[in-house]
Amino acid sequence: MRDFNEATIPVMHDSAQSATSRITEAVRLHIEISDKRRPELLRLRGFRSILSETQGREVTNMELEYHAAMKGLVIEGCQAGEFRTPDATLATMAVLDMLNGVRSWFRQDGVLSLSEVVHTYTAMVHKLLANVTQAPGAGSRG
């Protein structure tokens, strides 16, 4: 988790780049690191219950830090007019669920290459964040 955050969060905070460029790079890094560190990331889920309270809190804090960086990037992209999602909180959760799910099914010897998954997921994230419609009853949350 620490290595993951150290690689991805600075990219999301790099205000010298556009929000679109940063989300593209964040998606790539997330998927590539998830593949590279897949065994550890999958084991973490199963072993969370045996972590000490301090270790559990540290893992949770790293997850929250990553989530906050992604949400901040989505909000910043909306403010810059690059993204048009009506709900930054929900969009962030959707992006993270998509990205975290890759490690559950992707295999190096599978039908799609890692670069194909990165390319496809990047396009899907861009479409999700460019959504200008709002579902009935959905509210806008920052």
Short mmCIF file of C-alpha atoms in Angstrom, two decimals, residues 20-109:
data_model
loop_
_atom_site.label_atom_id
_atom_site.label_comp_id
_atom_site.label_asym_id
_atom_site.label_seq_id
_atom_site.Cartn_x
_atom_site.Cartn_y
_atom_site.Cartn_z
CA THR A 20 -7.11 14.65 -17.79
CA SER A 21 -3.39 13.84 -18.06
CA ARG A 22 -3.21 13.03 -14.35
CA ILE A 23 -6.24 10.72 -14.37
CA THR A 24 -4.80 8.95 -17.42
CA GLU A 25 -1.50 8.38 -15.64
CA ALA A 26 -3.21 7.43 -12.38
CA VAL A 27 -5.30 4.78 -14.15
CA ARG A 28 -2.19 3.36 -15.82
CA LEU A 29 -0.20 3.29 -12.60
CA HIS A 30 -3.08 1.81 -10.60
CA ILE A 31 -3.56 -1.07 -13.02
CA GLU A 32 0.14 -1.73 -13.56
CA ILE A 33 1.02 -1.66 -9.86
CA SER A 34 -2.04 -3.77 -9.05
CA ASP A 35 -0.82 -6.38 -11.51
CA LYS A 36 2.76 -6.24 -10.32
CA ARG A 37 1.79 -6.45 -6.64
CA ARG A 38 -1.33 -8.59 -7.14
CA PRO A 39 -0.42 -11.35 -4.67
CA GLU A 40 0.19 -8.89 -1.82
CA LEU A 41 -2.91 -6.85 -2.58
CA LEU A 42 -5.16 -9.90 -2.73
CA ARG A 43 -3.65 -11.33 0.47
CA LEU A 44 -4.18 -8.04 2.28
CA ARG A 45 -7.94 -8.49 1.97
CA GLY A 46 -7.84 -11.90 3.60
CA PHE A 47 -5.39 -10.93 6.31
CA ARG A 48 -6.88 -7.62 7.37
CA SER A 49 -8.66 -9.24 10.28
CA ILE A 50 -5.38 -10.42 11.81
CA LEU A 51 -3.57 -7.09 11.55
CA SER A 52 -2.86 -5.32 14.80
CA GLU A 53 -5.02 -2.31 15.52
CA THR A 54 -2.12 -0.04 14.57
CA GLN A 55 -1.46 -1.89 11.32
CA GLY A 56 -5.15 -1.89 10.43
CA ARG A 57 -5.37 1.83 11.09
CA GLU A 58 -2.27 2.42 8.95
CA VAL A 59 -3.74 0.47 6.01
CA THR A 60 -7.07 2.27 6.37
CA ASN A 61 -5.33 5.65 6.47
CA MET A 62 -3.40 4.82 3.30
CA GLU A 63 -6.63 3.80 1.56
CA LEU A 64 -8.31 7.02 2.70
CA GLU A 65 -5.33 9.06 1.51
CA TYR A 66 -5.54 7.46 -1.93
CA HIS A 67 -9.31 7.93 -2.09
CA ALA A 68 -8.99 11.60 -1.09
CA ALA A 69 -6.35 12.20 -3.77
CA MET A 70 -8.54 10.62 -6.44
CA LYS A 71 -11.63 12.52 -5.33
CA GLY A 72 -9.63 15.75 -5.20
CA LEU A 73 -8.48 15.13 -8.77
CA VAL A 74 -12.06 14.49 -9.92
CA ILE A 75 -13.26 17.69 -8.24
CA GLU A 76 -10.36 19.66 -9.67
CA GLY A 77 -11.10 18.30 -13.14
CA CYS A 78 -14.75 19.34 -12.77
CA GLN A 79 -13.76 22.83 -11.64
CA ALA A 80 -11.41 23.14 -14.64
CA GLY A 81 -14.18 22.03 -17.00
CA GLU A 82 -12.29 18.88 -18.02
CA PHE A 83 -14.73 16.54 -16.24
CA ARG A 84 -18.48 16.97 -16.02
CA THR A 85 -19.68 14.32 -13.63
CA PRO A 86 -22.66 15.43 -11.55
CA ASP A 87 -21.41 13.63 -8.42
CA ALA A 88 -17.67 13.62 -7.68
CA THR A 89 -18.05 11.30 -4.70
CA LEU A 90 -19.97 8.64 -6.59
CA ALA A 91 -17.75 8.99 -9.66
CA THR A 92 -14.66 8.49 -7.49
CA MET A 93 -16.12 5.34 -5.96
CA ALA A 94 -17.01 4.02 -9.42
CA VAL A 95 -13.50 4.67 -10.74
CA LEU A 96 -11.86 3.03 -7.73
CA ASP A 97 -14.17 0.02 -7.85
CA MET A 98 -13.33 -0.44 -11.54
CA LEU A 99 -9.60 -0.14 -10.99
CA ASN A 100 -9.48 -2.32 -7.89
CA GLY A 101 -11.49 -5.01 -9.64
CA VAL A 102 -8.84 -5.57 -12.31
CA ARG A 103 -6.56 -7.45 -9.94
CA SER A 104 -9.32 -10.00 -9.33
CA TRP A 105 -9.64 -11.10 -12.94
CA PHE A 106 -6.64 -9.97 -14.99
CA ARG A 107 -4.08 -12.61 -15.94
CA GLN A 108 -0.87 -12.02 -17.92
CA ASP A 109 -1.71 -15.07 -20.06
#
